[in-house]
Coordinates of C-alpha atoms in Angstrom, one line a residue:
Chain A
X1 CA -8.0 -29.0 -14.3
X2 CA -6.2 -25.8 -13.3
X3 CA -4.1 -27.9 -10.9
X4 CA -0.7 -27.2 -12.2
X5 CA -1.8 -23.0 -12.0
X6 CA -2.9 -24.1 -8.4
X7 CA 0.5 -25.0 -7.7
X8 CA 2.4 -22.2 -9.1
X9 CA 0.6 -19.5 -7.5
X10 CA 0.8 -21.3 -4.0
X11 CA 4.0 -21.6 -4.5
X12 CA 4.9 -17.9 -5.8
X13 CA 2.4 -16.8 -2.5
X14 CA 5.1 -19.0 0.1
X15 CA 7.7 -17.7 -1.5
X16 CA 7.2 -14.3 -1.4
X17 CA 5.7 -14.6 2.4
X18 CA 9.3 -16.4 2.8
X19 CA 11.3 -13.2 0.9
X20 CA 8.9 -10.9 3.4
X21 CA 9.8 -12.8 6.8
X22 CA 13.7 -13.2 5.9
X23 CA 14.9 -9.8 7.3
X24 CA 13.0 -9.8 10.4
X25 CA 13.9 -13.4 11.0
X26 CA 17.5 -13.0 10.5
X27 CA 17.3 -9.7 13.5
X28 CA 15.2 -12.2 15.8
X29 CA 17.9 -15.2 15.2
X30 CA 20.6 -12.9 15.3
X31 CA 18.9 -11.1 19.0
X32 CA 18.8 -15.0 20.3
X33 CA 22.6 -15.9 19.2
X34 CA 23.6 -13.1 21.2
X35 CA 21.2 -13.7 24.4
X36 CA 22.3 -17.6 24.2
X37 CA 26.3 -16.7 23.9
X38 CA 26.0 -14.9 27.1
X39 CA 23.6 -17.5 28.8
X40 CA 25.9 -19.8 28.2
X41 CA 29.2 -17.9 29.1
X42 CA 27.6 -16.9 32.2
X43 CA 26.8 -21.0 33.0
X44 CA 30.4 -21.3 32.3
X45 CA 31.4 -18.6 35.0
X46 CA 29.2 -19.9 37.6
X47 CA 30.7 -23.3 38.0
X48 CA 34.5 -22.9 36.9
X49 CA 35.3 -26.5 38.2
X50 CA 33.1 -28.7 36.3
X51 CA 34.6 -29.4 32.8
X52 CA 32.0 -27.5 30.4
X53 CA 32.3 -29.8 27.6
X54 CA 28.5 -29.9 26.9
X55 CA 28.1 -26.1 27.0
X56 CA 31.5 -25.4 25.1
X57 CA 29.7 -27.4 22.0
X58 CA 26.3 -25.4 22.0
X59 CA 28.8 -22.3 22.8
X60 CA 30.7 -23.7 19.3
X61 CA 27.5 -24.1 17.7
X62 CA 25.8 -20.5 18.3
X63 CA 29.2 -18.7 17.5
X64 CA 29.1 -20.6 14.1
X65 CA 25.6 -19.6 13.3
X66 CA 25.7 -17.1 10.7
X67 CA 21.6 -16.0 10.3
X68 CA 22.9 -13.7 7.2
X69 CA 24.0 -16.5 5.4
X70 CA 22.2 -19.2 6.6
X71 CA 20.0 -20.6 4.3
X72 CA 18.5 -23.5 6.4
X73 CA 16.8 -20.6 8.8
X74 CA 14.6 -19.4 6.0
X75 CA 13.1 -22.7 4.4
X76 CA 9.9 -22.3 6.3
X77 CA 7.7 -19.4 6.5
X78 CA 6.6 -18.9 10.0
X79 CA 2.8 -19.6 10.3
X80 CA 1.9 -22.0 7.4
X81 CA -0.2 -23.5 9.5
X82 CA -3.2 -21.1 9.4
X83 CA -2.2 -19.7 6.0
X84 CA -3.0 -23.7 4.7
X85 CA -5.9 -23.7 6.5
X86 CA -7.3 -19.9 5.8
X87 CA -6.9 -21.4 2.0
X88 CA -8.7 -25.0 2.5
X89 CA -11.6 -23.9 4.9
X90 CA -12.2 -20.5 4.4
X91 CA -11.4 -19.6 1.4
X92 CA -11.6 -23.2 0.1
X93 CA -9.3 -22.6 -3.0
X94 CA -8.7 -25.8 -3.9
X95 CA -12.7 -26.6 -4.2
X96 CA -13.7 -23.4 -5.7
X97 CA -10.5 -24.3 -8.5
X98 CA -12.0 -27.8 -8.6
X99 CA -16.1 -26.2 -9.6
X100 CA -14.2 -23.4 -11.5
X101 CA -15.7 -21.2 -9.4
X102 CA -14.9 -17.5 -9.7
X103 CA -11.5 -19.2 -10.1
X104 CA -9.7 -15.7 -11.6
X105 CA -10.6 -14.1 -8.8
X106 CA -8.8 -16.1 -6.8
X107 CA -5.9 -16.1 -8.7
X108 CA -5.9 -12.4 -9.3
X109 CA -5.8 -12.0 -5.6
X110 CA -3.5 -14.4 -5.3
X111 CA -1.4 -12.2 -7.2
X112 CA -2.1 -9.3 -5.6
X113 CA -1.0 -10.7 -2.4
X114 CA 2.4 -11.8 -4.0
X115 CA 2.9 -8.0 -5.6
X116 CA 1.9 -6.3 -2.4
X117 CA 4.7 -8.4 -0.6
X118 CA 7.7 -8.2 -3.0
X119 CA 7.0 -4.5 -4.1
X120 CA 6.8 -3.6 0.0
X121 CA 9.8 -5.7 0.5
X122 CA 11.6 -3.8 -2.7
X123 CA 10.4 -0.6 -1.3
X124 CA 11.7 -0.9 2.1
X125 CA 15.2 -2.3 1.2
X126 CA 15.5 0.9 -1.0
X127 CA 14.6 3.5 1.1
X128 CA 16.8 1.6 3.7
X129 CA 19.6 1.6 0.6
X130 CA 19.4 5.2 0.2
X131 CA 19.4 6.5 3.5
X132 CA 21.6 4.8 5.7
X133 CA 21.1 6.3 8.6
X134 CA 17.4 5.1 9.2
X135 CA 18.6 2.1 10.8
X136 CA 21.2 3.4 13.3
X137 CA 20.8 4.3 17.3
X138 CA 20.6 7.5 19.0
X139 CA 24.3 6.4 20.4
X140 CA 25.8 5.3 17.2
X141 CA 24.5 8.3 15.3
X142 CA 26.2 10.7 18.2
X143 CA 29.5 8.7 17.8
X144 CA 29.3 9.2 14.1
X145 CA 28.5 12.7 14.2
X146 CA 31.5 13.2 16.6
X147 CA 33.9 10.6 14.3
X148 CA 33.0 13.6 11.5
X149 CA 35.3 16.0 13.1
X150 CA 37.6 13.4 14.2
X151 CA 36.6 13.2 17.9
X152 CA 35.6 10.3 20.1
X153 CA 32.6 9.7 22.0
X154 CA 34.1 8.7 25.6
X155 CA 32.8 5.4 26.4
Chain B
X1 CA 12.3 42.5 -30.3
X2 CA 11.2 44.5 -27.2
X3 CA 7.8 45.4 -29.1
X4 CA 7.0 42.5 -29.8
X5 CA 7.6 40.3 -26.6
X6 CA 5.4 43.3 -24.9
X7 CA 2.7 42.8 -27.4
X8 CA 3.1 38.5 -26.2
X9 CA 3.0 39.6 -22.5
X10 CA -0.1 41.4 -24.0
X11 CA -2.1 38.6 -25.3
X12 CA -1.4 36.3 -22.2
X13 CA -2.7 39.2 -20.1
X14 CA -5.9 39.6 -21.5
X15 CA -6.1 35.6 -22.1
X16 CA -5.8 35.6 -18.8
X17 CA -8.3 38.1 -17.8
X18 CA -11.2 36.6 -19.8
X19 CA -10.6 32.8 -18.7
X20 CA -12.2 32.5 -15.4
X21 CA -10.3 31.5 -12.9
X22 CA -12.1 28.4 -11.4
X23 CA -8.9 26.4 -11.1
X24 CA -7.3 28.3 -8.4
X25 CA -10.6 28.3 -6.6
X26 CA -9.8 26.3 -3.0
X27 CA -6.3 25.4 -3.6
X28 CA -5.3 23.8 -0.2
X29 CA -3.7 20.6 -0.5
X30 CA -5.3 17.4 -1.1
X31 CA -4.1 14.2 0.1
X32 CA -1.8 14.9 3.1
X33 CA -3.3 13.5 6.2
X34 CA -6.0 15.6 8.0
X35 CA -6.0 13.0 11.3
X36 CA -5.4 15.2 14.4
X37 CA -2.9 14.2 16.1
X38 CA -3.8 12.6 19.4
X39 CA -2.7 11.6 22.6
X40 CA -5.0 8.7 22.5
X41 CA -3.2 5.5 24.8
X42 CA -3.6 3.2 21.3
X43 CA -0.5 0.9 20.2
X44 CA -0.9 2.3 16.7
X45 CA 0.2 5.8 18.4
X46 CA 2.5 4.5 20.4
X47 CA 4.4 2.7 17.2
X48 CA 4.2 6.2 15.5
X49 CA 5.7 7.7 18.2
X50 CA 8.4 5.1 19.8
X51 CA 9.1 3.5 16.7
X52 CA 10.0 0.7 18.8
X53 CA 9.2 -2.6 19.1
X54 CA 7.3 -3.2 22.6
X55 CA 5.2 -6.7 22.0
X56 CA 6.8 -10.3 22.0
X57 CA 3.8 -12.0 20.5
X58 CA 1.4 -10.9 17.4
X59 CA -1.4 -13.6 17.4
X60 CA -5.2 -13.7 15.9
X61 CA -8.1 -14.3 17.6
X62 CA -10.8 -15.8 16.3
X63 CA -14.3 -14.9 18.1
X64 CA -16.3 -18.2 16.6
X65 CA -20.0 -16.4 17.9
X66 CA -19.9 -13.5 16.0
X67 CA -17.4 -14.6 13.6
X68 CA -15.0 -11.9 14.0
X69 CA -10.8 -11.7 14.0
X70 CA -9.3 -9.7 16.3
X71 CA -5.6 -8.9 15.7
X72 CA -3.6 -8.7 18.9
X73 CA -0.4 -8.2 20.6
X74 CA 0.6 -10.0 23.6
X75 CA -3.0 -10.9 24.0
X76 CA -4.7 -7.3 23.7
X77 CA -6.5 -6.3 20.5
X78 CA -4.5 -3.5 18.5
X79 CA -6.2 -0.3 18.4
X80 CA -6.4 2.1 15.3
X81 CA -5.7 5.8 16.0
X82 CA -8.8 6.5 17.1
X83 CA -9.1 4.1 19.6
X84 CA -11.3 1.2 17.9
X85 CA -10.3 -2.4 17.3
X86 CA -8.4 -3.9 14.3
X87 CA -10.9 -6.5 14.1
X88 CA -12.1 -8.1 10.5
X89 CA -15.3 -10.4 9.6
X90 CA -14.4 -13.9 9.3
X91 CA -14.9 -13.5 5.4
X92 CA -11.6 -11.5 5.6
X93 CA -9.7 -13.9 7.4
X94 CA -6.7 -14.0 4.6
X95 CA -6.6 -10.3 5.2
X96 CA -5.8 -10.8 8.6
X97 CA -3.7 -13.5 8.4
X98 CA -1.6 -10.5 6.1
X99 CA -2.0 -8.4 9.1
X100 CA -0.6 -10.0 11.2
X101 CA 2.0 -11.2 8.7
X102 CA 2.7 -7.4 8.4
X103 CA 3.3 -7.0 12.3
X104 CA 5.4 -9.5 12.7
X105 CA 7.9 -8.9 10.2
X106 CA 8.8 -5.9 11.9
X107 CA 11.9 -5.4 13.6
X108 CA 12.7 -2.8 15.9
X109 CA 14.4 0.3 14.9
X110 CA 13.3 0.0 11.3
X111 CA 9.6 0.5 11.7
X112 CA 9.0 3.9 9.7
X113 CA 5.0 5.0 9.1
X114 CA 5.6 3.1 5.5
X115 CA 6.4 -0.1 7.1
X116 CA 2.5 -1.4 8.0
X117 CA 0.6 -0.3 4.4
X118 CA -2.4 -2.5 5.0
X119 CA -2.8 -2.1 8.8
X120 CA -3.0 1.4 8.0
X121 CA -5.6 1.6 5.1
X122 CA -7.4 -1.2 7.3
X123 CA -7.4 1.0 9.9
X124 CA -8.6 4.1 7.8
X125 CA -11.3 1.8 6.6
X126 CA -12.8 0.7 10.1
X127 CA -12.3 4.1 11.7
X128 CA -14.5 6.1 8.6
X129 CA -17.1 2.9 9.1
X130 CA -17.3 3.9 13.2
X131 CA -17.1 7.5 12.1
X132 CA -20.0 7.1 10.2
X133 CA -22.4 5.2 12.3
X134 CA -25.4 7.5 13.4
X135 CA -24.2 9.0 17.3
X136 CA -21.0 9.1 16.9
X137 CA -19.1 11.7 18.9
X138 CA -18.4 14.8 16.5
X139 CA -15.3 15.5 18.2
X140 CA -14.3 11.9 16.6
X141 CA -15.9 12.7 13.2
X142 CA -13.4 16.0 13.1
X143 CA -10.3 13.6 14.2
X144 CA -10.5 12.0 11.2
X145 CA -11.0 14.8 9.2
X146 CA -14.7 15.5 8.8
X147 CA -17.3 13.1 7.7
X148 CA -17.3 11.6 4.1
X149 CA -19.2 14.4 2.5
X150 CA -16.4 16.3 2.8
X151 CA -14.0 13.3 1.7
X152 CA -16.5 12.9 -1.4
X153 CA -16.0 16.7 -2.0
X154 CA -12.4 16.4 -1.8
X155 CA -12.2 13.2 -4.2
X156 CA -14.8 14.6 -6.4
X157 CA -11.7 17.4 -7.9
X158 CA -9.5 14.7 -8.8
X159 CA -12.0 14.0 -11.2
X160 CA -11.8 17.6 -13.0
X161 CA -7.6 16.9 -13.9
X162 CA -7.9 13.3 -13.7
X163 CA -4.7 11.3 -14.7
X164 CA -7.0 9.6 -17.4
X165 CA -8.3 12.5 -18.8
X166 CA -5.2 14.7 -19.3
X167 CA -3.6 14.0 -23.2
X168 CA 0.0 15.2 -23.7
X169 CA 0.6 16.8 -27.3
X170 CA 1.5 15.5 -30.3
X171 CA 5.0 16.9 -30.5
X172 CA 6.1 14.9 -27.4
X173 CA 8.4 11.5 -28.0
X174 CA 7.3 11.7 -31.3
X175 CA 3.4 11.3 -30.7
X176 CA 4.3 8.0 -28.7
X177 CA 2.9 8.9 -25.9
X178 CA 0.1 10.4 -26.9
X179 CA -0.9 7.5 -29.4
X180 CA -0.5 5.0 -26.2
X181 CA -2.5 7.4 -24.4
X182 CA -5.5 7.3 -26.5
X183 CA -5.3 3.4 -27.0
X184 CA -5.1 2.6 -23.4
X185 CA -7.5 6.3 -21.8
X186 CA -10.0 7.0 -24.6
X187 CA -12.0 3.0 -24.0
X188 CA -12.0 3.4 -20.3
X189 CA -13.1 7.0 -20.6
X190 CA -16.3 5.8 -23.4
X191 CA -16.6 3.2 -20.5
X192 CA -16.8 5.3 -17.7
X193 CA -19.3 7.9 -19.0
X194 CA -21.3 4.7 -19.6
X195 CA -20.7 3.4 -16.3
X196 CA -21.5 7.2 -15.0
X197 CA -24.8 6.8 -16.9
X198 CA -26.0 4.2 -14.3
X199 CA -26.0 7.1 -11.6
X200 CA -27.9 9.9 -13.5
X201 CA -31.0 10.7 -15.1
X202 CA -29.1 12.7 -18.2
X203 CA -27.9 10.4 -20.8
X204 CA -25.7 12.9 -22.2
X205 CA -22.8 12.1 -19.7
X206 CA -19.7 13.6 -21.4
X207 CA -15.8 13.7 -19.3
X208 CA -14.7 16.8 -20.3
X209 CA -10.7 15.6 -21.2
X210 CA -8.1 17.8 -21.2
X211 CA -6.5 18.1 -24.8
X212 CA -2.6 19.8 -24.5
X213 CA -2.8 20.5 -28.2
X214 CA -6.3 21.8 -28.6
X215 CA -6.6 23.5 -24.7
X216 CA -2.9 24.3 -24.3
X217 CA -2.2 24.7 -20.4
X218 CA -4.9 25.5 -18.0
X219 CA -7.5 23.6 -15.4
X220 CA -10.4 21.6 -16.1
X221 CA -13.7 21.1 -14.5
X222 CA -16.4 18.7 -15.0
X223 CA -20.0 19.2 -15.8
X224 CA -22.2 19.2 -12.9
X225 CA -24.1 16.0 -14.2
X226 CA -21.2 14.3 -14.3
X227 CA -20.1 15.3 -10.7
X228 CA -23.6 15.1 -9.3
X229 CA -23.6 11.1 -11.1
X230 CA -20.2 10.7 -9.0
X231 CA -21.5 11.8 -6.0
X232 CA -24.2 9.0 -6.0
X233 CA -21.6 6.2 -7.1
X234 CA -19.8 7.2 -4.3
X235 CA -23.2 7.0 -2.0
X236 CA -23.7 3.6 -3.6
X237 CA -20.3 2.9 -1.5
X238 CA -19.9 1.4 1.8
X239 CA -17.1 3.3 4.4
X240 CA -15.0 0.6 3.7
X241 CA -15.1 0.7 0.2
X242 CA -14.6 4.9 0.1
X243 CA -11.6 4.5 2.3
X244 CA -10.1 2.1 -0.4
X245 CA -11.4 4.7 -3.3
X246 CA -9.7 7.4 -1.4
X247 CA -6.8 5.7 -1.0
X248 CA -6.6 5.2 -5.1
X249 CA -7.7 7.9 -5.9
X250 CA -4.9 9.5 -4.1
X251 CA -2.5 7.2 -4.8
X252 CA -3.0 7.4 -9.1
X253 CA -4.2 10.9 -9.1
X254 CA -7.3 9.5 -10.6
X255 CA -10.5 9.3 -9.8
X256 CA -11.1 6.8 -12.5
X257 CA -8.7 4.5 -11.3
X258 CA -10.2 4.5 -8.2
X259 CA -13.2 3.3 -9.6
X260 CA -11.6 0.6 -12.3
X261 CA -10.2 -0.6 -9.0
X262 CA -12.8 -1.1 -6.6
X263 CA -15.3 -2.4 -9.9
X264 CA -12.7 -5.0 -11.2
X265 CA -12.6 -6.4 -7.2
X266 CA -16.7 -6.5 -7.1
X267 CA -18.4 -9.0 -9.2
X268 CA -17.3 -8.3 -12.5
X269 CA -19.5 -10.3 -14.6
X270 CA -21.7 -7.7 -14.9
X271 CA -19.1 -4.6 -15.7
X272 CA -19.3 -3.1 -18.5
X273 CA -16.4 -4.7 -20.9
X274 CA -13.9 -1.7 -21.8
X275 CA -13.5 -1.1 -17.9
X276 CA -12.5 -4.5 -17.2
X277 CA -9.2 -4.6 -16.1
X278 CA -6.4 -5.7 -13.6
X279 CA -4.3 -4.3 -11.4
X280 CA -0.7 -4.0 -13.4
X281 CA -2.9 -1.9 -16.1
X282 CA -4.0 0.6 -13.8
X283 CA -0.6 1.2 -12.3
X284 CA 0.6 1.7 -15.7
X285 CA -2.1 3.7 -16.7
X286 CA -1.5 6.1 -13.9
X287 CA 2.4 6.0 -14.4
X288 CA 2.3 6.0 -18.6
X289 CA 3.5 9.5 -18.9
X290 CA 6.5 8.7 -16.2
X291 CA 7.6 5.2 -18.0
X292 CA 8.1 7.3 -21.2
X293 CA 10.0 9.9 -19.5
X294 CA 12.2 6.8 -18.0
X295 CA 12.8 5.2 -21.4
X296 CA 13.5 8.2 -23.0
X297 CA 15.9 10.2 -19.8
X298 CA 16.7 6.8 -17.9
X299 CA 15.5 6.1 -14.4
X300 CA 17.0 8.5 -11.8
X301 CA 18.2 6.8 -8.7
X302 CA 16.3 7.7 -5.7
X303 CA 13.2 8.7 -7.3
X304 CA 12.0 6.4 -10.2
X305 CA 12.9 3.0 -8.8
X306 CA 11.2 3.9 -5.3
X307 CA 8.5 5.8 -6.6
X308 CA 7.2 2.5 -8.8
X309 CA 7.3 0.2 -6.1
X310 CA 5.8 2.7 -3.9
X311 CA 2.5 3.0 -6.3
X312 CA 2.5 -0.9 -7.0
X313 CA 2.3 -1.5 -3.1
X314 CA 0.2 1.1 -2.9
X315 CA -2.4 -0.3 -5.8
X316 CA -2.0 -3.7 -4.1
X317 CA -2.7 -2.9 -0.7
X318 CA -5.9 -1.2 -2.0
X319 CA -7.2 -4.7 -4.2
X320 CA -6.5 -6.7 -1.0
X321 CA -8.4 -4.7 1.2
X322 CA -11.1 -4.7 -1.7
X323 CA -11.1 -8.4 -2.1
X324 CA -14.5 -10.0 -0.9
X325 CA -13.6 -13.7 -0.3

């Protein structure tokens, strides 16, 4: 009976889990590209005779990836499969909908869950907007500081 | 000209000597953190310190026998500052999957103490529950910041110049605000006094409200049946449930919208109708004067925008922990 409002709150809850995950996912794929590009580049040192023709197309293949931009990365949220069954067997949403069951509970906290997520992802990404210099190194904030009054930081 | 602004510096002196001064009466700030800092080896210590990111692997573990869920990193349970376990009943076991959620969406270098809301008011909530089990070690009691008397005593003020209670003048964006005020604040507080009834033997229960127009500018206190009926709602609590009241409370300014909180996440068939509620109306009922001021001045970069997602996460965080699946 409240199937199709099953649906779109499930759905809002994966999407915003998805929104949540997206910038620490794209740091962890970007952290592998680089650990896999020098794998590889060391394979490629190590045996200079062989032709490399296998590891020059993974090589090809991690320079191209692009984890900013990349949408295909993102279309699943990491751990869907204890979320699905948290919501069949413990919380057993779709039997609880099905009785009607304190069924606005559910919903409401459904919605909660969504809010919390987005407004802690909004929250984040504007405090990281409006001070820029959260995210830096010791190093890189040292090389700025020096770049201020036009020196270099020997490397 | 001179006479006369003498003879006004007059009045306001003597005003001022016949008011009693009640409201400058302990005046040391409420709602920063009292924890002690520690040196205890936890990983919730060692995040705040490092800010770094020293685990590969945030998992749950689920103890079937006594149907508990242990968060972990790289196998070992995370502790809370004062050393006990983040570990939730099996009845919470969407709270923890959020947990963990939370832990591994960090990424190194950004973790800031706003980056883990819920771990922390989770771990607020199970450290006042250890706190306040009979033998524990007073030198823990005072880490936390004494026991929850002294967090009831501190909550109980917010009451006296509650967010709910305080009614700008008339004069003010042309007595829009103050209309909206008394639409959305004057049910909830007939509603509350009722709901106050339930923990008093007066009947008389009457929030004394703060009227700009008629009182002008100065404190507020309550009545002491109305504080003394407060004191036993918050009694009525469990630790868990004051640490998400105290989180609230401090969040909206409002003791009221602590309560509207934690009662619209209990069973609310049997709340009383004008304090039934959800979530969205308390944030705006906490924020009304400040969404006036934005339509009116326009939202200030830096300030509004982050301050309304910081009080909606906030609210949230509290109605998840509240939940009871």
């Amino acid at each position: 009976m409240d199937r199709p409002r099953t649906l779109r709150t499930y759905r809002g809850l994966i999407r915003a889990i998805l929104k949540y995950e997206r910038p620490s996912k794209i740091v962890n794929w970007g952290n592998l590209r680089k650990a896999m590009i020098t794998k590889l580049e060391y394979a490629k040192k190590q045996n200079q005779r062989d032709s490399h023709e296998n590891i020059n197309r993974q090589l090809e293949k991690w320079k191209k990836l692009d984890p900013v931009s990349d949408r295909s990365l993102n279309l699943f949220i990491a751990d869907s499969k204890s979320l699905r069954s948290i919501l069949q067997n413990d919380i057993k949403w779709e039997k609880k909908v099905a009785q009607g069951q304190n069924v606005d509970e559910i919903f409401e906290h459904a919605l909660d869950i969504i809010k919390f997520l987005d407004n802690q992802r909004e929250y984040e990404e504007l405090v990281d907007r409006y001070n820029p210099g959260n995210k830096l190194t010791q190093d890189e904030k040292v090389k700025r500081t020096a770049n201020v009054v036009g020196l270099d930081v020997p490397t | 000209m001179l006479p006369s602004l003498r003879k006004g510096c007059f009045i306001v002196n003597s005003i001022r000597l016949k008011l009693p001064r009640f409201y400058s009466l302990n005046a040391q700030p409420l709602g920063t953190d009292n924890t002690i800092e520690n040196n205890t080896p936890t990983e919730t210590n060692r995040l705040s310190k490092t800010s770094q990111k020293f685990w590969e692997k945030v998992s749950l573990n689920r103890d079937v026998e006594k149907g508990k869920i242990a968060l972990q990193l790289d196998g070992r349970t995370i502790k809370t500052p004062l050393g006990n376990g983040i570990i939730v009943d099996n009845a919470k076991s969407l709270l923890a999957y959020l947990l963990k959620l939370e832990w591994s969406s960090l990424s190194s270098l950004s973790i800031k103490t706003h980056s883990l809301p819920l771990t922390s008011l989770v771990a607020r909530c199970i450290d006042l529950q250890m706190t306040n089990e009979p033998g524990c070690d007073p030198q823990l009691v005072a880490k936390i910041g004494g026991n929850s008397d002294v967090i009831k005593n501190q909550l109980l003020r917010y009451l006296d110049t509650d967010t709910l209670l305080v009614f700008s003048p008339m004069n003010e964006f042309e007595g829009r605000l103050r209309n909206a005020q008394n639409e959305l604040y004057i049910p909830i507080i007939k509603g509350m006094e009722e709901f106050l009834r339930n923990f008093s033997s007066e009947s008389n229960i009457r929030l004394q409200i703060l009227d700009a127009d008629i009182h002008g500018l100065r404190g507020n206190q309550q009545s002491d049946i109305v504080k003394n009926a407060a004191k036993k709602y918050m009694s009525s609590l469990s630790p868990w449930d004051l640490a998400i009241l105290e989180k609230t409370v401090l969040t909206t300014k409002s003791f009221i919208c602590g309560v509207l909180l934690l009662e619209n996440k209990k069973d609310t068939a049997n709340l009383i109708p004008a304090l039934k509620t959800d979530m969205d109306n308390i944030v705006r009922a906490a924020t009304l004067e400040t969404i006036f001021q934005v339509e009116k001045w326009g939202e200030v970069e830096d300030t509004h925008d982050v301050d309304k997602r910081d009080i909606r996460r906030k609210i949230h965080t509290a109605a998840i922990a509240a939940f009871k699946q």
